[in-house]
Coordinates of C-alpha atoms in Angstrom, one line a residue:
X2 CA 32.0 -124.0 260.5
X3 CA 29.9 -125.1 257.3
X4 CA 27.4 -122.4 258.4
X5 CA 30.0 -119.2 258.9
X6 CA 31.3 -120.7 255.6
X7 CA 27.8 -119.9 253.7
X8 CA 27.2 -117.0 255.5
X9 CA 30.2 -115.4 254.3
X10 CA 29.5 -116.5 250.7
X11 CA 26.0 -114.9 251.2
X12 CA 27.8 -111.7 252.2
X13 CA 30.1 -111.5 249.4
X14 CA 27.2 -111.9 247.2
X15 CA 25.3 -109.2 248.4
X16 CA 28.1 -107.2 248.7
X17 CA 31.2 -107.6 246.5
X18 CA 30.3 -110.3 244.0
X19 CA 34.0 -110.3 242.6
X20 CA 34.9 -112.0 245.3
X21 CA 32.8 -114.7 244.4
X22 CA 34.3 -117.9 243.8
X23 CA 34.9 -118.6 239.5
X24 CA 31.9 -120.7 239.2
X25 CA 29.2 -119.1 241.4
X26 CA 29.9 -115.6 239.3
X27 CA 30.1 -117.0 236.3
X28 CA 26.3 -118.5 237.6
X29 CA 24.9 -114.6 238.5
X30 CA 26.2 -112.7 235.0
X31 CA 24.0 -110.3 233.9
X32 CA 20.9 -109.6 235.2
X33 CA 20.3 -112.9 237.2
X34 CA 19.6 -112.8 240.6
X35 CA 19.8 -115.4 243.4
X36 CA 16.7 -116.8 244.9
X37 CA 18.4 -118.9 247.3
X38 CA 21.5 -119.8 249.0
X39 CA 22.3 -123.4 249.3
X40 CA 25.5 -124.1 251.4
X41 CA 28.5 -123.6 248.5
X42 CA 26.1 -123.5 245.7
X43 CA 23.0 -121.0 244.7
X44 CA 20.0 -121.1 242.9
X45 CA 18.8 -118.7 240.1
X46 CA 15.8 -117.1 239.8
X47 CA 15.8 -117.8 235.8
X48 CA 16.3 -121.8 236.8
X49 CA 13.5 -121.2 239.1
X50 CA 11.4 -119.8 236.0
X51 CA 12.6 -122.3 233.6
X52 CA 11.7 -125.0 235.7
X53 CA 8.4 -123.5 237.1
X54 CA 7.1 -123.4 233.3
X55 CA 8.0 -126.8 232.5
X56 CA 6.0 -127.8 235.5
X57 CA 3.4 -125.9 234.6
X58 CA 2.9 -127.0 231.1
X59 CA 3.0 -130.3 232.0
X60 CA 0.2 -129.7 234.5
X61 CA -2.0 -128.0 232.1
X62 CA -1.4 -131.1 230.1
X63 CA -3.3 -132.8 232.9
X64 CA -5.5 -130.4 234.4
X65 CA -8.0 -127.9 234.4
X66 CA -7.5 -124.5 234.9
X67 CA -9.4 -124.3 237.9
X68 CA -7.8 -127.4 239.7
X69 CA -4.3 -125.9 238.9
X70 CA -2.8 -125.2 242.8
X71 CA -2.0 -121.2 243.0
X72 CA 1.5 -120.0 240.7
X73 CA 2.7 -118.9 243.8
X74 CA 2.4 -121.9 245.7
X75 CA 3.8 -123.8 242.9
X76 CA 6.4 -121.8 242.7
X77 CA 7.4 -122.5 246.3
X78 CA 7.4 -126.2 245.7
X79 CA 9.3 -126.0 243.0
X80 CA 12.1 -124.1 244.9
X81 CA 12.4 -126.4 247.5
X82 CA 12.7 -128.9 244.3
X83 CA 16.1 -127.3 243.2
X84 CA 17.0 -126.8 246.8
X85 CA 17.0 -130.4 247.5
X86 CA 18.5 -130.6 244.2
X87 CA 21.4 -128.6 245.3
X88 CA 22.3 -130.4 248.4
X89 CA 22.2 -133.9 247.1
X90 CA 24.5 -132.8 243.9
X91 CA 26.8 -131.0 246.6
X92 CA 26.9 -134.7 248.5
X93 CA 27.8 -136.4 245.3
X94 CA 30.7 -134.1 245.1
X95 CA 31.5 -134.7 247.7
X96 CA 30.9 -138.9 247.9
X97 CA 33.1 -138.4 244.6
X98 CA 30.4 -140.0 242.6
X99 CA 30.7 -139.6 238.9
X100 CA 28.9 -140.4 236.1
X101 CA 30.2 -142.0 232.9
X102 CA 30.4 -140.4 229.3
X103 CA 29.0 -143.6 227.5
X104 CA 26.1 -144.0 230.7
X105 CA 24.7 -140.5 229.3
X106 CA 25.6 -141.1 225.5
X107 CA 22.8 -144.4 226.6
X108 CA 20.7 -141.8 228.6
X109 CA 20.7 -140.0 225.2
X110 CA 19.8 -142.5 222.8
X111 CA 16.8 -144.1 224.4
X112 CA 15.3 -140.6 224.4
X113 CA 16.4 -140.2 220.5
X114 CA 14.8 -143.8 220.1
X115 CA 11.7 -143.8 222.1
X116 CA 11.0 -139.8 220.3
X117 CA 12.1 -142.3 217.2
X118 CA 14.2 -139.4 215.7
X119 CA 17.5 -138.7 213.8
X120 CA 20.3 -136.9 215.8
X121 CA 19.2 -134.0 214.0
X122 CA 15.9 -134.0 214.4
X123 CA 16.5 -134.5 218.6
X124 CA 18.4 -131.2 218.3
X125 CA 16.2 -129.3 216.1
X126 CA 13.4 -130.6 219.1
X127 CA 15.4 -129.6 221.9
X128 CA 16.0 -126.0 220.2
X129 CA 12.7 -125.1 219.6
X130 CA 12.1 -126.0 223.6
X131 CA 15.1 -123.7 224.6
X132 CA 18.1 -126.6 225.1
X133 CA 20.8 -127.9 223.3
X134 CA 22.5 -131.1 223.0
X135 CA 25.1 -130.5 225.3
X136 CA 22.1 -128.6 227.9
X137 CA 20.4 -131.8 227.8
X138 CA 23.3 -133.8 228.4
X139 CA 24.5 -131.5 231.5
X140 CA 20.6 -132.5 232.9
X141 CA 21.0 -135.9 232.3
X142 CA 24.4 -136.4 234.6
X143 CA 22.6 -134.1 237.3
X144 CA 19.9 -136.4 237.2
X145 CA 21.9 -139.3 237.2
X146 CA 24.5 -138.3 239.4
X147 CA 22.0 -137.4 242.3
X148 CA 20.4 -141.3 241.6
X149 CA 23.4 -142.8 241.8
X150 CA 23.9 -141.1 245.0
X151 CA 20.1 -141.9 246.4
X152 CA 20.9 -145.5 245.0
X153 CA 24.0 -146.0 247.1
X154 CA 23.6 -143.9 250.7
X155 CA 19.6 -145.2 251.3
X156 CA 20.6 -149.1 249.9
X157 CA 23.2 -148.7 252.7
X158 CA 21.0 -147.5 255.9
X159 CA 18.9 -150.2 255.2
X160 CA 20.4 -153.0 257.4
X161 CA 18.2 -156.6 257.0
X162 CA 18.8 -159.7 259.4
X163 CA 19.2 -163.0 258.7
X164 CA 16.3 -163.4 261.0
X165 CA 14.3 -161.2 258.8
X166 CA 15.1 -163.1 255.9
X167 CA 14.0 -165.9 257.1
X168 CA 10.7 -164.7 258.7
X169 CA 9.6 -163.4 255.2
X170 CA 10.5 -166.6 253.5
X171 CA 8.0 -168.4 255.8
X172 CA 5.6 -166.2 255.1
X173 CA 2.7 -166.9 252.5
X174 CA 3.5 -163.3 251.1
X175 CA 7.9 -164.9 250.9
X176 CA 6.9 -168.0 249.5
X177 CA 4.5 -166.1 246.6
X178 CA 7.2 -163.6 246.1
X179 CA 10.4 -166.3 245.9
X180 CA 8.6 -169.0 244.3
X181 CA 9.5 -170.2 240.4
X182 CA 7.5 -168.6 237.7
X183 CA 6.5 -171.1 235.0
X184 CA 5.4 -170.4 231.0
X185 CA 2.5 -173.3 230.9
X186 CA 1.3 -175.3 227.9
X187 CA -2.0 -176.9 228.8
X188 CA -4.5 -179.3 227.2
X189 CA -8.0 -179.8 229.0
X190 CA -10.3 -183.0 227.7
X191 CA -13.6 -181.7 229.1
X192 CA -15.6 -183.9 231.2
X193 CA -19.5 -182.6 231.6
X194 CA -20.1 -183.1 235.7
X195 CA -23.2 -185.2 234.5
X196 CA -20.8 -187.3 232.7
X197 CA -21.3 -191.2 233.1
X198 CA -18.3 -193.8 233.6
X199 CA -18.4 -194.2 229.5
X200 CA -17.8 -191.0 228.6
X201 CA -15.3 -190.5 231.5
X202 CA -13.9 -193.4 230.0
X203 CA -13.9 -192.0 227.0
X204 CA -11.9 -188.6 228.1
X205 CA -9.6 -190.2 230.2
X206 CA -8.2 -192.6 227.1
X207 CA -8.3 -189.8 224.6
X208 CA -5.9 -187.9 227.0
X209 CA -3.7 -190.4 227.2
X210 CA -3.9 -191.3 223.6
X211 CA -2.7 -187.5 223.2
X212 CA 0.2 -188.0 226.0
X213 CA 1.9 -190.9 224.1
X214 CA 1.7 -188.9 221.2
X215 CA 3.4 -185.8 223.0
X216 CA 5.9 -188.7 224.0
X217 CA 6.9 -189.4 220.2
X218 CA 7.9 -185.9 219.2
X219 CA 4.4 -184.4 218.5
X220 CA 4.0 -181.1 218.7
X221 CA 2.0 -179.7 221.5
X222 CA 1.2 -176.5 220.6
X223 CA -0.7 -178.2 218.0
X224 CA -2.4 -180.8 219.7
X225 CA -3.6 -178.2 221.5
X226 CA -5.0 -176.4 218.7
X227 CA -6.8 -180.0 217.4
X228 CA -8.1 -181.2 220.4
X229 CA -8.0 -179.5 223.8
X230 CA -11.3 -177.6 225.3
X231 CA -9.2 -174.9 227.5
X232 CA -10.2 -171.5 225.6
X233 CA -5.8 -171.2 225.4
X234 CA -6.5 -173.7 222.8
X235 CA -6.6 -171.5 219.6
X236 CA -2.9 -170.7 221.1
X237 CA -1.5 -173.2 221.2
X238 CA -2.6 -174.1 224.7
X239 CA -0.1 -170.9 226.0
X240 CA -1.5 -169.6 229.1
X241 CA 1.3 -167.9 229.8
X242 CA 3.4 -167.1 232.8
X243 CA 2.4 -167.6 236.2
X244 CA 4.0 -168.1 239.0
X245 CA 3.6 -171.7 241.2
X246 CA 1.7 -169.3 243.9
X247 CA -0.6 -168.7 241.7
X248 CA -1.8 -171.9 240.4
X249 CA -4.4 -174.1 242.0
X250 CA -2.4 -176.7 244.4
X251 CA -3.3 -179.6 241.8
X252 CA -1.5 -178.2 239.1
X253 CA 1.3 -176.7 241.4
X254 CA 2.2 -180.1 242.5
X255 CA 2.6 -181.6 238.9
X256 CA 4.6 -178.7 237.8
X257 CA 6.8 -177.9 240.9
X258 CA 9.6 -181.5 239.8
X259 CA 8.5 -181.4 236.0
X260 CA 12.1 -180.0 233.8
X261 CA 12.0 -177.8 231.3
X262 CA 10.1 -178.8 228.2
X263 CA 8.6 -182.0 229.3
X264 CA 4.9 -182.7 229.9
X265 CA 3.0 -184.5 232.5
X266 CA 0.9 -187.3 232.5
X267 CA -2.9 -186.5 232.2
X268 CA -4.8 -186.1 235.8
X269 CA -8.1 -185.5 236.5
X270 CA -9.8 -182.6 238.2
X271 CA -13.2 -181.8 238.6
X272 CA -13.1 -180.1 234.7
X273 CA -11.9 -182.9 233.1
X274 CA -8.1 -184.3 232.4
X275 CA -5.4 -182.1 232.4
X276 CA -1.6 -182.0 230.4
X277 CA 1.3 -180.0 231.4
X278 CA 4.1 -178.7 229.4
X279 CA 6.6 -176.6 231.5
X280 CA 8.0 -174.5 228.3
X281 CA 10.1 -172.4 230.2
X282 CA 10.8 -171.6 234.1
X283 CA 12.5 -168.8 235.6
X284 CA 14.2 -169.8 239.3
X285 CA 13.2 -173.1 241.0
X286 CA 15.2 -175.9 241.2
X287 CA 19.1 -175.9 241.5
X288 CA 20.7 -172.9 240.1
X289 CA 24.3 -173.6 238.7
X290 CA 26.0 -170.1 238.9
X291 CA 30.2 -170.1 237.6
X292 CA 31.8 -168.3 240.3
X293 CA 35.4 -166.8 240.2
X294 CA 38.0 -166.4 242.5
X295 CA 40.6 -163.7 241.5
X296 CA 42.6 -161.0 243.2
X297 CA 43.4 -157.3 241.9
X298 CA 45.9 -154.2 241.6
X299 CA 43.8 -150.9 241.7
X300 CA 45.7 -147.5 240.6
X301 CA 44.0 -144.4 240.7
X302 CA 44.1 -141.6 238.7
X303 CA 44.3 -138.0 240.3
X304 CA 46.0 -134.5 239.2
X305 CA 49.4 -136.1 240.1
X306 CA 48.9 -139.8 238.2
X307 CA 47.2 -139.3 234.7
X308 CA 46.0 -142.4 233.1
X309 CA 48.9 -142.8 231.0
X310 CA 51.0 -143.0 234.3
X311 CA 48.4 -145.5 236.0
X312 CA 48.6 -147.7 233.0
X313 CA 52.2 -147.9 232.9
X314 CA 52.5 -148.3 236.5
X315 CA 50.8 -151.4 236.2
X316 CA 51.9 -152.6 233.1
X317 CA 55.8 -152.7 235.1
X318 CA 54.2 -154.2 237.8
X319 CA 52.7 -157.4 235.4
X320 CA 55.9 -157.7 233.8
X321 CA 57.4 -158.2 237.4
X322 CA 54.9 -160.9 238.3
X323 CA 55.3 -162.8 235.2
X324 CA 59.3 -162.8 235.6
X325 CA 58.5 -164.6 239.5
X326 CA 57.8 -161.8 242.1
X327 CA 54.8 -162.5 244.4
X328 CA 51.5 -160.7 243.1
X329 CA 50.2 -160.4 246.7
X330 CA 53.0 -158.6 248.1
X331 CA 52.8 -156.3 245.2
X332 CA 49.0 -155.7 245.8
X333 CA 49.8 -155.0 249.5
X334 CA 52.6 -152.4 248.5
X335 CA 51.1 -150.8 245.5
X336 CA 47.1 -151.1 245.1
X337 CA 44.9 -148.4 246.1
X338 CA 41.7 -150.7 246.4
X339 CA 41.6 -150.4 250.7
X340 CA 39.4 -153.5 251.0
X341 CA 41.2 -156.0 249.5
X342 CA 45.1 -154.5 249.5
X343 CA 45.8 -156.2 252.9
X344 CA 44.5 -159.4 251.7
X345 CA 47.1 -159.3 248.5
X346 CA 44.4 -157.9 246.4
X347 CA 42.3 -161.1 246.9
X348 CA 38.6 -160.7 246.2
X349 CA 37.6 -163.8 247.2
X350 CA 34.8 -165.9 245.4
X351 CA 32.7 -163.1 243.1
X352 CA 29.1 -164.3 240.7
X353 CA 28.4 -162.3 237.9
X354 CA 27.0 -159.3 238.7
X355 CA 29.2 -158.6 241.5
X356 CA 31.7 -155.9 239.6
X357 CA 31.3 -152.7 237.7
X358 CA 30.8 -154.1 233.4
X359 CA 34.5 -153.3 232.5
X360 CA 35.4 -155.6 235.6
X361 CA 33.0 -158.1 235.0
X362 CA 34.3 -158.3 231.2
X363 CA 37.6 -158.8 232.0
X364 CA 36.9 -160.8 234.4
X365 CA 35.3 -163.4 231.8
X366 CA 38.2 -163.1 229.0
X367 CA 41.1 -164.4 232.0
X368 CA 42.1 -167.1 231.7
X369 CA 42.7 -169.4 234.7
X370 CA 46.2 -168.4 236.2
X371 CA 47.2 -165.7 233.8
X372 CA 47.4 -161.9 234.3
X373 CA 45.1 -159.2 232.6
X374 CA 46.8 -156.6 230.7
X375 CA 46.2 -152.8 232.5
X376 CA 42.2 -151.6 232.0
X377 CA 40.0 -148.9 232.8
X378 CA 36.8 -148.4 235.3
X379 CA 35.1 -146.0 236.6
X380 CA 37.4 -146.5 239.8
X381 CA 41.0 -146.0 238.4
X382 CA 43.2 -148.7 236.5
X383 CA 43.5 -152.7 237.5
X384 CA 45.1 -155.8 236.7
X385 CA 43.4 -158.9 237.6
X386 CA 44.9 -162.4 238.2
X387 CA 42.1 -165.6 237.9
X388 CA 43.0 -167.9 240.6
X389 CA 40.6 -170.5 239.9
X390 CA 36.4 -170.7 238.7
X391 CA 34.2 -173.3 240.0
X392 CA 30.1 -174.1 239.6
X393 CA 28.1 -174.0 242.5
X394 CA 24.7 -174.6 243.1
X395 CA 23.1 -170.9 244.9
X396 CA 19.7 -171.8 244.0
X397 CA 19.4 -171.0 247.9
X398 CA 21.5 -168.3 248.4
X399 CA 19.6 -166.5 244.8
X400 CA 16.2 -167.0 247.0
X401 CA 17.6 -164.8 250.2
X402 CA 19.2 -162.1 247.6
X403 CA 15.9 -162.5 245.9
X404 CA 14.0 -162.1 249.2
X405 CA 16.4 -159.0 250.8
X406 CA 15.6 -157.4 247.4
X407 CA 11.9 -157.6 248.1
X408 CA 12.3 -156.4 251.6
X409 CA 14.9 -153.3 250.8
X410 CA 12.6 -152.0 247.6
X411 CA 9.3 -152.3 250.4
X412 CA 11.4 -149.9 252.6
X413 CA 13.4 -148.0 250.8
X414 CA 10.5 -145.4 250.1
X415 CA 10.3 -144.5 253.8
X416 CA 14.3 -144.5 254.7
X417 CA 14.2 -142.2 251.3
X418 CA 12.0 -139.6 252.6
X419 CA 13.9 -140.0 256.1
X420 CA 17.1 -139.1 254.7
X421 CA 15.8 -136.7 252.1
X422 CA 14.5 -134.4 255.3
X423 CA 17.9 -135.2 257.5
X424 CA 19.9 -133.7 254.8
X425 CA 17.5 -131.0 254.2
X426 CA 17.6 -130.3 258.0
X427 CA 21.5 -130.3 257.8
X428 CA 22.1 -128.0 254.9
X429 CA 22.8 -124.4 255.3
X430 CA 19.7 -122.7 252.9
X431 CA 19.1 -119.1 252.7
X432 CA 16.2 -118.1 250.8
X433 CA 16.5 -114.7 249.3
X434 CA 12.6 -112.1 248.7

């Protein structure tokens, strides 16, 4: 059906171009001709230019003359570019995937920042190219709009097993890529390997002279400074971050039950004696995480329910919960959100980072028992009841997230390009001479 649907839109093109739907004329005005057909959607041959200069000039930028690939090659590459282009923005549509105002308005000021210019003087730059303000800002929701939708459809064929999971944790490449990362002080007392018992003697007190001082408040970056032979020294003794993987095993065992900011007692390795300071650690050890259980109304907007409508819905439907009526049953009868409504709008246990920011902000502000007043996300309007919050350790449960993350970004290049050509395969394209 989709095909006799595009084949009928390439015909009206070719032959009666008022009957074209609004937008695709409005795309071929003037002089413009298509270059290809791409299911509902077309492709312009002045995109095709635009976008085969900018390639170019980047290239030039990079290359020779003489290693630049053929224009007309190029310019075949760069076709199948903004087809691909085409179908994924028609699957967002689709998918219903939009983009926030305020994500571009970001979008748009780290370019401003990083090109460290005025408003004005991004504008003036984007004329002299051939854009505009609101040009850029209609490339920036394509671009994120089709990332979004890459994002969300590969993440979701990925499927990872327990068994997986664990497999990869007990492997020496899982137990380098889970393990803590540590910001290290460290002292060294030198010990020559010709050294005799005196002069070991003689390192071994002085490091533990230097430990009892560390002990009673002195400072270590500048003990370091005064007295250590570790070429860190003139820093303080920083050597940085690394990660326990990464360490020789003698040092990895004195760091792996030592807390935050406290030092260990000197040992001895074949360089001499050795202090500690853990200054600051990232993972390792138990994780406290607040978690918070809550349950939510969802109403969305559409071209029947506007957002004034939505919020007033639920602001009547708050004022009924707080004068006694159940906020479960109301869930079940009134919120759109299909994978919790059965469950009275319960959401279970969530940890931050588990909801949209407007969510996640409300979420925080409350408090235990009370009811939110109506609010906006990218999903429709909500209001949010917190049942209860509660502390739990997921220093575990953060190492298998932190271990699926690993194995999902390793294969997510491949399922990419595997769905990239599936869609490809699956779209009606007609490529006009």
């Amino acid at each position: 059906m989709k095909k006799k649907c595009s084949l009928l839109i390439a015909v009206l093109l070719l032959v009666a171009p008022q009957f074209v739907p609004q937008a695709m004329a409005a795309k071929a005005v003037g002089l413009d001709r298509v270059v290809a057909i791409v299911d509902e959607d077309v492709v312009l041959e002045s995109e095709l230019n635009d976008r085969l200069q900018a390639v170019l000039s980047r290239l030039k930028g990079q290359y020779s003359q003489s290693q630049l690939p053929e224009e007309s090659v190029l310019r075949k590459q760069v076709l199948e570019q903004l087809i691909v282009e085409r179908v994924e923005l028609g699957l967002a549509k689709r998918y219903d995937i939009k983009v926030e105002e305020d994500e571009i308005d970001q979008a748009v000021e780290r370019i401003r920042e990083k090109g460290k210019m005025t408003n004005e003087e991004l504008a003036a730059d984007l004329k002299r190219q051939g854009l505009s303000i609101s040009g850029l800002r209609a490339q920036i929701r394509d671009e994120l709009t089709i990332n979004h939708l890459q994002q969300g459809v590969v993440s979701s064929r990925i499927k990872i097993s327990p068994q997986e999971i664990d497999n990869f944790l007990a492997s020496s490449d899982g137990k380098f890529a889970t393990s803590p990362d540590y910001h290290i002080g460290h002292i060294l007392i030198a010990v020559p390997s010709s050294a005799d018992s005196d002069t070991i003697a003689a390192a071994e007190k002085k490091a533990k002279d230097i430990y009892q001082k560390l002990q009673g408040g002195a400072d270590f970056a500048q003990m370091a400074i005064a007295n250590s032979n570790d070429q860190a020294a003139l820093q303080g003794g920083d050597i940085g971050w690394r990660k326990l993987a990464q360490l020789p095993e003698l040092f990895g065992n004195q760091l792996a039950s030592l807390k935050v900011g406290e030092v260990t007692q000197p040992f001895r390795s074949g360089a001499g004696f050795h202090i500690l300071k853990n200054i600051e650690q990232r993972g390792g050890g138990q994780q406290l995480i607040e978690q918070t259980h809550a349950r939510h109304i969802l109403v969305k907007t559409s071209e029947i329910v506007d957002d004034n409508q939505a919020r007033e819905k639920l602001l009547a439907l708050k004022e009924r919960i707080e004068k006694g009526e159940d906020f479960a049953k109301l869930a079940k009868e009134n919120s759109e959100d299909t994978g919790s409504k059965l469950s009275g709008g319960d959401l279970g246990w969530s940890a931050p980072g588990m909801f949209v920011a407007t969510f996640e902000e409300t979420l925080a502000n409350t408090p235990i028992g009370k009811i939110s007043r109506p609010f906006k996300s990218q999903f429709g309007w909500h209001i949010l009841q917190v049942l209860e919050r509660r502390k739990e350790d997921m220093s575990e449960q953060m190492k298998r997230n932190q271990a699926q993350n690993v194995i999902r970004s390793r294969r997510f290049d491949e399922e990419f390009q595997l769905w990239l050509t599936q869609i490809r395969e699956e779209a009606f394209v007609e490529i006009k001479n």
